[in-house]
Structures are given as structure tokens and as C-alpha cells.
PDB file of C-alpha atoms in Angstrom:
ATOM      1  CA  MET A1313       0.024   0.203  -0.087  1.00 38.00           C
ATOM      2  CA  ALA A1314       3.037   2.280   0.617  1.00 48.00           C
ATOM      3  CA  ALA A1315       6.478   2.493   0.246  1.00 55.00           C
ATOM      4  CA  LEU A1316       9.303   1.745   2.414  1.00 54.00           C
ATOM      5  CA  ALA A1317      12.773   3.347   1.987  1.00 55.00           C
ATOM      6  CA  LEU A1318      15.988   2.826   3.880  1.00 55.00           C
ATOM      7  CA  ALA A1319      19.172   4.717   4.300  1.00 57.00           C
ATOM      8  CA  VAL A1320      22.303   3.548   6.396  1.00 52.00           C
ATOM      9  CA  VAL A1321      25.385   5.782   5.949  1.00 51.00           C
ATOM     10  CA  ALA A1322      28.304   5.058   8.627  1.00 45.00           C
ATOM     11  CA  ILE A1323      31.122   7.579   8.844  1.00 45.00           C
ATOM     12  CA  ARG A1324      34.558   6.447  10.029  1.00 39.00           C
ATOM     13  CA  PRO A1325      35.686   8.597  13.216  1.00 38.00           C
ATOM     14  CA  GLU A1326      39.145   8.756  11.965  1.00 38.00           C
ATOM     15  CA  LEU A1327      38.164  10.444   8.625  1.00 36.00           C
ATOM     16  CA  VAL A1328      36.156  13.420  10.370  1.00 40.00           C
ATOM     17  CA  VAL A1329      38.237  14.427  13.505  1.00 40.00           C
ATOM     18  CA  ASP A1330      42.090  14.360  14.337  1.00 42.00           C
ATOM     19  CA  ARG A1331      43.911  13.548  17.457  1.00 40.00           C
ATOM     20  CA  LEU A1332      45.728  16.593  18.513  1.00 43.00           C
ATOM     21  CA  PRO A1333      49.673  15.816  19.263  1.00 40.00           C
ATOM     22  CA  GLY A1334      50.156  14.083  22.640  1.00 39.00           C
ATOM     23  CA  ALA A1335      46.706  13.701  22.932  1.00 38.00           C
ATOM     24  CA  GLY A1336       3.763  20.092  20.340  1.00 40.00           C
ATOM     25  CA  GLY A1337       0.301  19.969  21.371  1.00 39.00           C
ATOM     26  CA  GLY A1338      -2.766  17.563  21.940  1.00 43.00           C
ATOM     27  CA  SER A1339      -3.143  14.641  20.092  1.00 46.00           C
ATOM     28  CA  GLY A1340      -7.049  14.577  19.588  1.00 46.00           C
ATOM     29  CA  THR A1341      -7.377  10.841  21.393  1.00 49.00           C
ATOM     30  CA  ASP A1342      -7.911   9.506  24.708  1.00 50.00           C
ATOM     31  CA  ALA A1343      -5.328   7.080  24.538  1.00 59.00           C
ATOM     32  CA  ALA A1344      -3.521   6.223  27.996  1.00 63.00           C
ATOM     33  CA  PRO A1345       0.031   7.527  27.299  1.00 72.00           C
ATOM     34  CA  LEU A1346       2.849   4.557  27.215  1.00 77.00           C
ATOM     35  CA  ALA A1347       5.729   4.665  29.454  1.00 81.00           C
ATOM     36  CA  ALA A1348       8.928   5.850  28.361  1.00 82.00           C
ATOM     37  CA  GLU A1349      10.881   3.456  26.190  1.00 79.00           C
ATOM     38  CA  THR A1350      14.204   2.226  28.248  1.00 77.00           C
ATOM     39  CA  ALA A1351      15.186  -0.756  26.427  1.00 76.00           C
ATOM     40  CA  PRO A1352      14.519  -2.355  22.849  1.00 78.00           C
ATOM     41  CA  PRO A1353      10.997  -3.453  22.843  1.00 76.00           C
ATOM     42  CA  THR A1354      10.901  -7.325  22.050  1.00 67.00           C
ATOM     43  CA  ALA A1355       7.932  -7.046  19.413  1.00 67.00           C
ATOM     44  CA  ALA A1356       5.943  -4.836  17.171  1.00 71.00           C
ATOM     45  CA  PRO A1357       3.141  -3.170  18.868  1.00 75.00           C
ATOM     46  CA  SER A1358      -0.275  -5.110  18.502  1.00 68.00           C
ATOM     47  CA  GLY A1359      -3.087  -3.547  16.334  1.00 62.00           C
ATOM     48  CA  ASP A1360      -5.271  -4.188  13.366  1.00 54.00           C
ATOM     49  CA  LEU A1361      -3.201  -4.195   9.964  1.00 48.00           C
ATOM     50  CA  PHE A1362      -6.536  -2.693   8.475  1.00 48.00           C
ATOM     51  CA  PRO A1363      -7.194   0.251  11.030  1.00 58.00           C
ATOM     52  CA  ASP A1364      -9.877   2.826  11.036  1.00 74.00           C
ATOM     53  CA  MET A1365      -8.659   5.855   8.957  1.00 87.00           C
ATOM     54  CA  PRO A1366      -7.402   8.896  10.061  1.00 93.00           C
ATOM     55  CA  THR A1367      -9.081  12.336  10.210  1.00 94.00           C
ATOM     56  CA  LEU A1368      -8.171  15.754  10.494  1.00 94.00           C
ATOM     57  CA  GLU A1369      -9.727  15.694  14.259  1.00 95.00           C
ATOM     58  CA  GLU A1370      -7.867  12.157  15.009  1.00 95.00           C
ATOM     59  CA  PRO A1371      -4.764  12.124  12.795  1.00 96.00           C
ATOM     60  CA  PHE A1372      -3.273   9.066  14.719  1.00 96.00           C
ATOM     61  CA  ARG A1373      -6.699   7.154  14.799  1.00 94.00           C
ATOM     62  CA  GLY A1374      -5.992   3.525  14.146  1.00 92.00           C
ATOM     63  CA  SER A1375      -1.964   3.962  14.863  1.00 94.00           C
ATOM     64  CA  PRO A1376       0.066   2.728  17.479  1.00 94.00           C
ATOM     65  CA  ALA A1377       1.412   5.794  17.761  1.00 96.00           C
ATOM     66  CA  VAL A1378      -1.979   7.401  19.279  1.00 94.00           C
ATOM     67  CA  ALA A1379      -0.505   6.507  22.532  1.00 94.00           C
ATOM     68  CA  TRP A1380       2.965   7.473  22.076  1.00 97.00           C
ATOM     69  CA  ALA A1381       3.978  10.957  23.069  1.00 97.00           C
ATOM     70  CA  ASP A1382       3.561  14.282  21.424  1.00 97.00           C
ATOM     71  CA  GLY A1383       6.976  15.720  19.865  1.00 97.00           C
ATOM     72  CA  VAL A1384       9.594  16.966  22.223  1.00 98.00           C
ATOM     73  CA  ALA A1385       7.780  15.208  25.604  1.00 97.00           C
ATOM     74  CA  GLY A1386       8.955  11.838  23.777  1.00 97.00           C
ATOM     75  CA  ILE A1387      12.860  12.850  23.757  1.00 98.00           C
ATOM     76  CA  GLU A1388      13.973  11.950  27.486  1.00 97.00           C
ATOM     77  CA  VAL A1389      17.555  12.532  28.373  1.00 97.00           C
ATOM     78  CA  PRO A1390      19.029  10.053  30.539  1.00 97.00           C
ATOM     79  CA  GLU A1391      20.971  11.248  34.039  1.00 98.00           C
ATOM     80  CA  ALA A1392      24.572  12.152  32.744  1.00 98.00           C
ATOM     81  CA  ARG A1393      27.680  10.785  34.420  1.00 98.00           C
ATOM     82  CA  ALA A1394      31.299  10.767  33.857  1.00 98.00           C
ATOM     83  CA  VAL A1395      32.844   8.573  31.062  1.00 97.00           C
ATOM     84  CA  GLY A1396      35.587   8.066  28.928  1.00 94.00           C
ATOM     85  CA  GLY A1397      37.697  11.068  30.273  1.00 96.00           C
ATOM     86  CA  MET A1398      34.727  13.300  30.127  1.00 98.00           C
ATOM     87  CA  SER A1399      33.190  15.297  32.785  1.00 98.00           C
ATOM     88  CA  ARG A1400      29.674  14.772  33.688  1.00 98.00           C
ATOM     89  CA  ASP A1401      29.013  18.392  32.739  1.00 98.00           C
ATOM     90  CA  GLN A1402      30.720  17.421  29.272  1.00 98.00           C
ATOM     91  CA  VAL A1403      28.261  13.995  29.181  1.00 98.00           C
ATOM     92  CA  ALA A1404      25.224  16.373  29.965  1.00 98.00           C
ATOM     93  CA  HIS A1405      26.091  18.717  27.190  1.00 98.00           C
ATOM     94  CA  ALA A1406      26.556  15.946  24.518  1.00 98.00           C
ATOM     95  CA  LEU A1407      22.924  14.657  25.653  1.00 98.00           C
ATOM     96  CA  ARG A1408      21.279  18.138  25.500  1.00 98.00           C
ATOM     97  CA  SER A1409      22.879  18.931  22.232  1.00 98.00           C
ATOM     98  CA  THR A1410      21.852  15.304  20.823  1.00 98.00           C
ATOM     99  CA  LYS A1411      18.279  16.229  21.994  1.00 98.00           C
ATOM    100  CA  GLU A1412      18.303  19.588  20.478  1.00 98.00           C
ATOM    101  CA  LEU A1413      19.710  18.114  17.200  1.00 98.00           C
ATOM    102  CA  LEU A1414      16.328  15.449  17.011  1.00 98.00           C
ATOM    103  CA  VAL A1415      14.130  18.346  17.637  1.00 98.00           C
ATOM    104  CA  ALA A1416      15.687  20.736  15.039  1.00 98.00           C
ATOM    105  CA  SER A1417      15.931  18.062  12.315  1.00 98.00           C
ATOM    106  CA  ASN A1418      12.901  16.348  13.241  1.00 98.00           C
ATOM    107  CA  LEU A1419      10.204  18.392  14.862  1.00 98.00           C
ATOM    108  CA  ASP A1420      11.129  21.812  13.743  1.00 98.00           C
ATOM    109  CA  ARG A1421       8.279  23.273  11.742  1.00 98.00           C
ATOM    110  CA  ALA A1422      10.804  25.259   9.493  1.00 98.00           C
ATOM    111  CA  THR A1423      12.595  22.147   8.878  1.00 98.00           C
ATOM    112  CA  LEU A1424       9.431  20.196   8.078  1.00 98.00           C
ATOM    113  CA  ARG A1425       8.438  22.795   5.652  1.00 97.00           C
ATOM    114  CA  GLY A1426      11.700  22.171   3.979  1.00 97.00           C
ATOM    115  CA  GLU A1427      13.269  25.368   4.904  1.00 98.00           C
ATOM    116  CA  HIS A1428      16.981  25.671   5.682  1.00 97.00           C
ATOM    117  CA  PRO A1429      17.282  23.786   8.758  1.00 98.00           C
ATOM    118  CA  ALA A1430      19.863  26.584  10.555  1.00 97.00           C
ATOM    119  CA  LYS A1431      19.218  25.024  14.246  1.00 98.00           C
ATOM    120  CA  ALA A1432      20.300  21.427  13.553  1.00 98.00           C
ATOM    121  CA  LEU A1433      23.341  22.379  11.322  1.00 98.00           C
ATOM    122  CA  GLY A1434      24.384  25.072  14.203  1.00 98.00           C
ATOM    123  CA  LEU A1435      24.787  22.181  16.566  1.00 98.00           C
ATOM    124  CA  LEU A1436      27.297  20.012  14.269  1.00 98.00           C
ATOM    125  CA  ASP A1437      30.939  20.471  13.869  1.00 98.00           C
ATOM    126  CA  PRO A1438      31.589  22.593  11.022  1.00 97.00           C
ATOM    127  CA  LEU A1439      35.150  20.801  10.596  1.00 97.00           C
ATOM    128  CA  GLN A1440      33.491  17.585   9.698  1.00 96.00           C
ATOM    129  CA  LYS A1441      32.935  17.360   5.949  1.00 95.00           C
ATOM    130  CA  ASP A1442      31.193  14.258   5.919  1.00 93.00           C
ATOM    131  CA  GLY A1443      28.631  15.285   8.451  1.00 95.00           C
ATOM    132  CA  HIS A1444      27.967  18.897   8.649  1.00 96.00           C
ATOM    133  CA  GLY A1445      29.717  19.467   5.091  1.00 96.00           C
ATOM    134  CA  LEU A1446      27.471  16.681   3.600  1.00 96.00           C
ATOM    135  CA  MET A1447      24.436  18.074   4.777  1.00 97.00           C
ATOM    136  CA  GLU A1448      25.015  21.641   3.683  1.00 97.00           C
ATOM    137  CA  LYS A1449      26.126  20.033   0.343  1.00 96.00           C
ATOM    138  CA  GLY A1450      22.845  17.924   0.058  1.00 97.00           C
ATOM    139  CA  LEU A1451      20.521  20.920   1.057  1.00 97.00           C
ATOM    140  CA  ARG A1452      22.383  22.952  -2.164  1.00 97.00           C
ATOM    141  CA  ASP A1453      22.311  19.887  -4.662  1.00 97.00           C
ATOM    142  CA  PRO A1454      20.383  16.928  -3.131  1.00 96.00           C
ATOM    143  CA  ARG A1455      20.996  13.503  -4.653  1.00 95.00           C
ATOM    144  CA  GLU A1456      21.080  10.082  -3.346  1.00 92.00           C
ATOM    145  CA  ASP A1457      24.723   9.959  -2.310  1.00 93.00           C
ATOM    146  CA  GLN A1458      24.252  13.209  -0.451  1.00 94.00           C
ATOM    147  CA  ASP A1459      20.569  13.241   0.663  1.00 96.00           C
ATOM    148  CA  PRO A1460      19.713  15.691   3.584  1.00 97.00           C
ATOM    149  CA  LEU A1461      16.903  13.132   4.384  1.00 97.00           C
ATOM    150  CA  TRP A1462      19.873  11.123   6.340  1.00 96.00           C
ATOM    151  CA  LEU A1463      19.515  13.460   9.194  1.00 97.00           C
ATOM    152  CA  LEU A1464      16.475  15.513   8.468  1.00 98.00           C
ATOM    153  CA  SER A1465      12.688  15.245   8.184  1.00 98.00           C
ATOM    154  CA  ARG A1466      11.566  17.880   5.131  1.00 98.00           C
ATOM    155  CA  PHE A1467       8.213  17.730   3.043  1.00 98.00           C
ATOM    156  CA  ASP A1468       7.698  19.830   0.066  1.00 98.00           C
ATOM    157  CA  PRO A1469       5.354  22.573   0.959  1.00 97.00           C
ATOM    158  CA  ALA A1470       3.994  22.673  -2.233  1.00 97.00           C
ATOM    159  CA  GLU A1471       2.707  19.253  -1.842  1.00 97.00           C
ATOM    160  CA  VAL A1472       1.794  18.554   1.600  1.00 98.00           C
ATOM    161  CA  ARG A1473       1.901  19.741   4.860  1.00 97.00           C
ATOM    162  CA  VAL A1474       1.766  18.441   8.555  1.00 97.00           C
ATOM    163  CA  ALA A1475      -1.808  18.186   9.589  1.00 96.00           C
ATOM    164  CA  GLY A1476      -2.376  19.845  12.823  1.00 94.00           C
ATOM    165  CA  ASP A1477       0.251  20.754  15.684  1.00 94.00           C
ATOM    166  CA  THR A1478       1.275  17.099  16.891  1.00 97.00           C
ATOM    167  CA  VAL A1479       3.924  14.766  15.475  1.00 98.00           C
ATOM    168  CA  LYS A1480       4.301  11.665  17.665  1.00 98.00           C
ATOM    169  CA  THR A1481       7.395  10.663  18.892  1.00 98.00           C
ATOM    170  CA  ARG A1482       8.894   7.274  20.667  1.00 97.00           C
ATOM    171  CA  GLY A1483      12.452   6.245  21.266  1.00 97.00           C
ATOM    172  CA  ARG A1484      15.462   6.092  23.737  1.00 97.00           C
ATOM    173  CA  LEU A1485      18.836   8.044  24.306  1.00 98.00           C
ATOM    174  CA  THR A1486      21.654   6.198  25.498  1.00 98.00           C
ATOM    175  CA  PHE A1487      25.714   7.085  25.727  1.00 98.00           C
ATOM    176  CA  ALA A1488      29.244   5.570  26.451  1.00 98.00           C
ATOM    177  CA  LYS A1489      32.835   5.996  26.021  1.00 97.00           C
ATOM    178  CA  GLY A1490      33.860   7.082  22.473  1.00 96.00           C
ATOM    179  CA  ASP A1491      36.203   5.879  20.312  1.00 93.00           C
ATOM    180  CA  ARG A1492      39.570   7.367  22.501  1.00 93.00           C
ATOM    181  CA  ASP A1493      39.873   8.816  25.764  1.00 94.00           C
ATOM    182  CA  GLY A1494      38.103  12.107  25.872  1.00 96.00           C
ATOM    183  CA  SER A1495      35.209  11.390  23.877  1.00 97.00           C
ATOM    184  CA  VAL A1496      31.684  10.231  24.575  1.00 98.00           C
ATOM    185  CA  GLU A1497      29.417   9.015  22.135  1.00 98.00           C
ATOM    186  CA  VAL A1498      25.625   9.341  22.030  1.00 98.00           C
ATOM    187  CA  LYS A1499      23.114   7.082  20.153  1.00 98.00           C
ATOM    188  CA  ALA A1500      19.480   8.003  19.619  1.00 98.00           C
ATOM    189  CA  ASP A1501      16.885   5.606  18.355  1.00 98.00           C
ATOM    190  CA  TYR A1502      13.691   7.123  17.437  1.00 98.00           C
ATOM    191  CA  THR A1503      10.828   6.674  15.431  1.00 98.00           C
ATOM    192  CA  PHE A1504       8.706  10.239  14.538  1.00 98.00           C
ATOM    193  CA  VAL A1505       5.036   9.816  13.021  1.00 98.00           C
ATOM    194  CA  TYR A1506       4.051  12.627  10.747  1.00 98.00           C
ATOM    195  CA  PRO A1507       0.361  12.974   9.752  1.00 98.00           C
ATOM    196  CA  LEU A1508       0.163  15.175   6.572  1.00 98.00           C
ATOM    197  CA  VAL A1509      -2.617  16.762   4.193  1.00 98.00           C
ATOM    198  CA  LYS A1510      -1.827  17.797   0.645  1.00 97.00           C
ATOM    199  CA  ALA A1511      -1.125  21.457   0.210  1.00 96.00           C
ATOM    200  CA  GLU A1512      -4.172  22.237  -1.986  1.00 94.00           C
ATOM    201  CA  PRO A1513      -7.199  24.099  -0.517  1.00 93.00           C
ATOM    202  CA  GLY A1514      -9.953  22.223   1.383  1.00 92.00           C
ATOM    203  CA  ALA A1515      -7.928  18.852   1.373  1.00 94.00           C
ATOM    204  CA  ASP A1516      -8.991  16.398   4.137  1.00 94.00           C
ATOM    205  CA  GLU A1517      -7.272  13.379   3.432  1.00 96.00           C
ATOM    206  CA  VAL A1518      -4.674  12.505   6.327  1.00 97.00           C
ATOM    207  CA  ALA A1519      -1.835  10.224   5.305  1.00 97.00           C
ATOM    208  CA  ARG A1520       0.930   9.406   7.755  1.00 97.00           C
ATOM    209  CA  THR A1521       4.740   8.820   7.190  1.00 97.00           C
ATOM    210  CA  ILE A1522       6.752   7.145   9.818  1.00 97.00           C
ATOM    211  CA  VAL A1523      10.669   7.931  10.030  1.00 97.00           C
ATOM    212  CA  ARG A1524      12.843   5.709  12.374  1.00 97.00           C
ATOM    213  CA  ARG A1525      16.582   6.966  12.771  1.00 97.00           C
ATOM    214  CA  GLU A1526      19.321   5.448  14.529  1.00 97.00           C
ATOM    215  CA  LEU A1527      21.832   8.560  15.050  1.00 97.00           C
ATOM    216  CA  THR A1528      25.043   8.164  16.756  1.00 98.00           C
ATOM    217  CA  VAL A1529      27.172  11.417  17.320  1.00 98.00           C
ATOM    218  CA  ALA A1530      30.252  12.130  19.649  1.00 98.00           C
ATOM    219  CA  LEU A1531      31.289  15.021  21.492  1.00 98.00           C
ATOM    220  CA  TYR A1532      35.226  15.141  21.966  1.00 97.00           C
ATOM    221  CA  ASP A1533      37.001  16.901  24.586  1.00 97.00           C
ATOM    222  CA  PRO A1534      38.880  19.693  22.422  1.00 95.00           C
ATOM    223  CA  ALA A1535      42.091  19.608  24.713  1.00 94.00           C
ATOM    224  CA  GLY A1536      42.580  16.025  23.191  1.00 93.00           C
ATOM    225  CA  THR A1537      41.187  16.469  19.422  1.00 94.00           C
ATOM    226  CA  VAL A1538      40.644  18.743  16.854  1.00 94.00           C
ATOM    227  CA  THR A1539      37.298  19.694  17.298  1.00 96.00           C
ATOM    228  CA  THR A1540      34.978  22.768  17.338  1.00 97.00           C
ATOM    229  CA  PRO A1541      34.603  22.932  21.313  1.00 97.00           C
ATOM    230  CA  GLY A1542      30.753  21.936  22.139  1.00 97.00           C
ATOM    231  CA  ARG A1543      29.919  20.786  18.781  1.00 98.00           C
ATOM    232  CA  LEU A1544      28.823  17.393  17.859  1.00 98.00           C
ATOM    233  CA  VAL A1545      30.368  14.799  15.319  1.00 97.00           C
ATOM    234  CA  VAL A1546      28.150  12.543  13.460  1.00 97.00           C
ATOM    235  CA  ILE A1547      29.507   8.829  13.433  1.00 97.00           C
ATOM    236  CA  ALA A1548      26.515   7.272  11.776  1.00 95.00           C
ATOM    237  CA  TRP A1549      22.995   8.169  10.689  1.00 95.00           C
ATOM    238  CA  LYS A1550      20.714   5.357   9.546  1.00 94.00           C
ATOM    239  CA  SER A1551      16.958   5.794   8.800  1.00 94.00           C
ATOM    240  CA  THR A1552      13.853   3.899   7.338  1.00 93.00           C
ATOM    241  CA  THR A1553      10.750   5.464   6.049  1.00 94.00           C
ATOM    242  CA  GLY A1554       7.271   4.155   5.618  1.00 94.00           C
ATOM    243  CA  ASN A1555       5.076   5.659   3.305  1.00 94.00           C
ATOM    244  CA  THR A1556       7.377   7.579   0.796  1.00 93.00           C
ATOM    245  CA  ASP A1557       7.706   7.445  -2.807  1.00 91.00           C
ATOM    246  CA  CYS A1558      10.851   5.597  -3.490  1.00 87.00           C
ATOM    247  CA  ALA A1559      10.657   6.431  -7.344  1.00 88.00           C
ATOM    248  CA  ARG A1560      11.691  10.142  -6.288  1.00 91.00           C
ATOM    249  CA  ASP A1561      14.318   9.421  -3.833  1.00 89.00           C
ATOM    250  CA  GLY A1562      17.169  11.882  -3.993  1.00 91.00           C
ATOM    251  CA  ASP A1563      15.472  14.962  -4.190  1.00 95.00           C
ATOM    252  CA  GLY A1564      15.563  16.076  -0.492  1.00 96.00           C
ATOM    253  CA  PHE A1565      12.162  15.618   0.482  1.00 97.00           C
ATOM    254  CA  LEU A1566       9.684  12.676   1.843  1.00 97.00           C
ATOM    255  CA  HIS A1567       6.849  12.213  -0.323  1.00 96.00           C
ATOM    256  CA  PRO A1568       4.008  10.709   1.154  1.00 95.00           C
ATOM    257  CA  GLN A1569       1.277   8.313  -0.903  1.00 92.00           C
ATOM    258  CA  PHE A1570      -2.374   9.064  -0.470  1.00 93.00           C
ATOM    259  CA  ARG A1571      -4.920   6.591  -0.823  1.00 88.00           C
ATOM    260  CA  THR A1572      -7.120   8.529  -3.160  1.00 85.00           C
ATOM    261  CA  ASP A1573      -3.939   8.715  -5.536  1.00 83.00           C
ATOM    262  CA  LEU A1574      -2.747   5.178  -5.601  1.00 73.00           C
ATOM    263  CA  ALA A1575      -3.329   3.127  -8.529  1.00 61.00           C
ATOM    264  CA  PRO A1576      -2.595  -0.425  -9.419  1.00 53.00           C
ATOM    265  CA  GLY A1577       1.092  -1.425 -10.191  1.00 50.00           C
ATOM    266  CA  PRO A1578       3.943  -3.669  -9.547  1.00 50.00           C
ATOM    267  CA  GLU A1579       4.598  -3.970  -5.844  1.00 56.00           C
ATOM    268  CA  GLY A1580       8.089  -3.199  -4.177  1.00 54.00           C
ATOM    269  CA  SER A1581      10.854  -5.718  -4.516  1.00 59.00           C
ATOM    270  CA  GLY A1582      11.315  -6.232  -0.744  1.00 65.00           C
ATOM    271  CA  PRO A1583       9.294  -7.971   1.814  1.00 76.00           C
ATOM    272  CA  ALA A1584       6.469  -5.966   3.884  1.00 84.00           C
ATOM    273  CA  VAL A1585       7.533  -4.654   7.003  1.00 87.00           C
ATOM    274  CA  ASP A1586       5.793  -3.047  10.020  1.00 92.00           C
ATOM    275  CA  PRO A1587       7.310   0.518  10.275  1.00 94.00           C
ATOM    276  CA  TYR A1588       6.009   0.738  13.989  1.00 95.00           C
ATOM    277  CA  ASP A1589       8.215  -2.330  14.974  1.00 93.00           C
ATOM    278  CA  ARG A1590      11.086  -0.869  16.992  1.00 94.00           C
ATOM    279  CA  SER A1591      12.305  -4.424  18.036  1.00 91.00           C
ATOM    280  CA  LYS A1592      14.706  -4.934  15.303  1.00 88.00           C
ATOM    281  CA  ASP A1593      17.657  -2.893  14.534  1.00 89.00           C
ATOM    282  CA  LEU A1594      17.725  -0.991  11.244  1.00 88.00           C
ATOM    283  CA  ASP A1595      20.883  -2.965   9.876  1.00 87.00           C
ATOM    284  CA  ALA A1596      18.078  -5.969  10.128  1.00 84.00           C
ATOM    285  CA  LEU A1597      15.663  -4.345   7.831  1.00 81.00           C
ATOM    286  CA  PRO A1598      15.621  -5.173   4.103  1.00 77.00           C
ATOM    287  CA  GLN A1599      17.838  -3.210   1.970  1.00 74.00           C
ATOM    288  CA  GLU A1600      15.455  -2.223  -0.922  1.00 77.00           C
ATOM    289  CA  CYS A1601      12.103  -0.403  -1.316  1.00 84.00           C
ATOM    290  CA  GLY A1602       9.180  -2.522  -0.661  1.00 83.00           C
ATOM    291  CA  THR A1603       5.840  -2.320   0.881  1.00 86.00           C
ATOM    292  CA  VAL A1604       4.481  -1.259   4.560  1.00 87.00           C
ATOM    293  CA  THR A1605       1.817  -3.628   6.610  1.00 89.00           C
ATOM    294  CA  ARG A1606       0.087  -0.245   7.670  1.00 90.00           C
ATOM    295  CA  THR A1607       0.693   3.480   8.302  1.00 91.00           C
TER     296      THR A1607
END
């Protein structure tokens, strides 16, 4: 019924930093909210594979996301502690910055409208060509090999807009010692559910696009590594998207498909995937464009 796209990009840390010498609003539903996710779930959320259709008044109707947190509230920061030669305050800064990056790249309304994501880019180390630099190039000239969607959720405002004030969010943040002394790595695994309507006047059909991201970033102590103090370095970004037109990959926007526009045709080559299933690592999912079991 809808396409699934997967992007996996890993960046070797030694290519991006050098060592120094010697060194939301309401959702319109009454569902009881789920407790915060503190560990990988063991199975996909239950639910009918052919649920009730969403409406403008209830854009998450029939979706597991109806019980998920609203926007920023779904991104909880764990308590910081000293690790990897980094102080508690440094680790706390890395965690706060990662949350800010997730918000700026996946929830900020200007970013979702396809505007320049200045807030998100401002959190990344400008010295990193394969992180900050790659995003800048992808925004100027989006292609499949330099796609801003690797980090950002963006929709073409000439085609669609977010329905209502809420994006649903579920996931977790963890941290550990980085690849060297004087570094901490933060791993984020989050799913964002976007309700969308066409940009044309009077449009009322709601389609949902589901984006799951696994993002690993590092903060380095500038006393031991050539880095911009306080800025994040991207170690790896992975994402999978349910309900986007794979035929338009590489243009820098997500393209939700609406039921009224779908026509009979060949199915995707990959197996069907539940985009709400957070029990599997993204590396375990099919790499080719396929279909989703629900949106």
C-alpha cells in the first residue's frame, strides 16, 4: 500500500576528526500514554493491520502512535555521568545537544516545511566534511549520495503540510565512552510519525509517514582532539521511512502517498515491513524499496 525506504550511512570517525599531538500540542485522542521506552522492545506493537482511517480531528486514529508521546516530550534525556575521560557536565552537554539536534531536524516546523535547517546545522561540527559539510552540500544539491533526509525530515510545502500541531515520538537515548579517551558517544533511536494532508485548499485526507532514525554522534574534548568545542560529530546515521515514494529518492524531500492517488501497479521488491516495529535494528531490515503493512 505504501513504500518503504531505507538509508544507512556510517562514517569512520578517523575521517572526520584528528587527534591533537600528544593527545507539540495535543493529539486529539484519549489513549493512555505509554511509559517511556528504556530498552529495545521485544515485538512490534499490537494492532489491526487494516485500522480505522485517520481524520483531521484524529490524525493518529488506528495507529500505535496514538499512545506515544507528543513531539519533544517523547525525547527523554538520561542522567549524565562521567565517562571516557569526559566530565559529568561534558556528558550532560552531549546529551542535551543530541536532543536539540533531534528536535531541530525532525520536529522543527521550519525544517518540516523544507526551509534551511539552521538550528540543526548549528549543532554539528563545521570541521566535519562528512557530517555538517555533507548536509550543506545535500541541501544545495540533493542527490541519492548526498541526501539531507539522512538527518532531516523534510516535506515539499508545495505538495503537503503537517496536519495539526502534533508529531508523535517514541525512542530512547543512550551514551557510552567514545572511540578514544576524551570522548563520549550518544546513540539515539527514535521513530517519528507525521500526519500529513495535501497542500491544496480544502484537502482533508490524512496520510501518515513514519520515519525511524538511529543516529550516533560524538562529543570530543578539544584538549585532545581537533574539534569545534561543544559541537557534535556524526559517527553514523541510519533511517527507514514508511510511506514515501521511492521513485523520487534523492530530491531531498519525503513524499507521502495518499490512498486516493494510489493506482494498481507492481509491488516493491522487498518484503513487507511494519514501520512501527522497533524491536529490530535497522541493519536487520531489507535494504530495497518494499511495502509497509500499515501507516
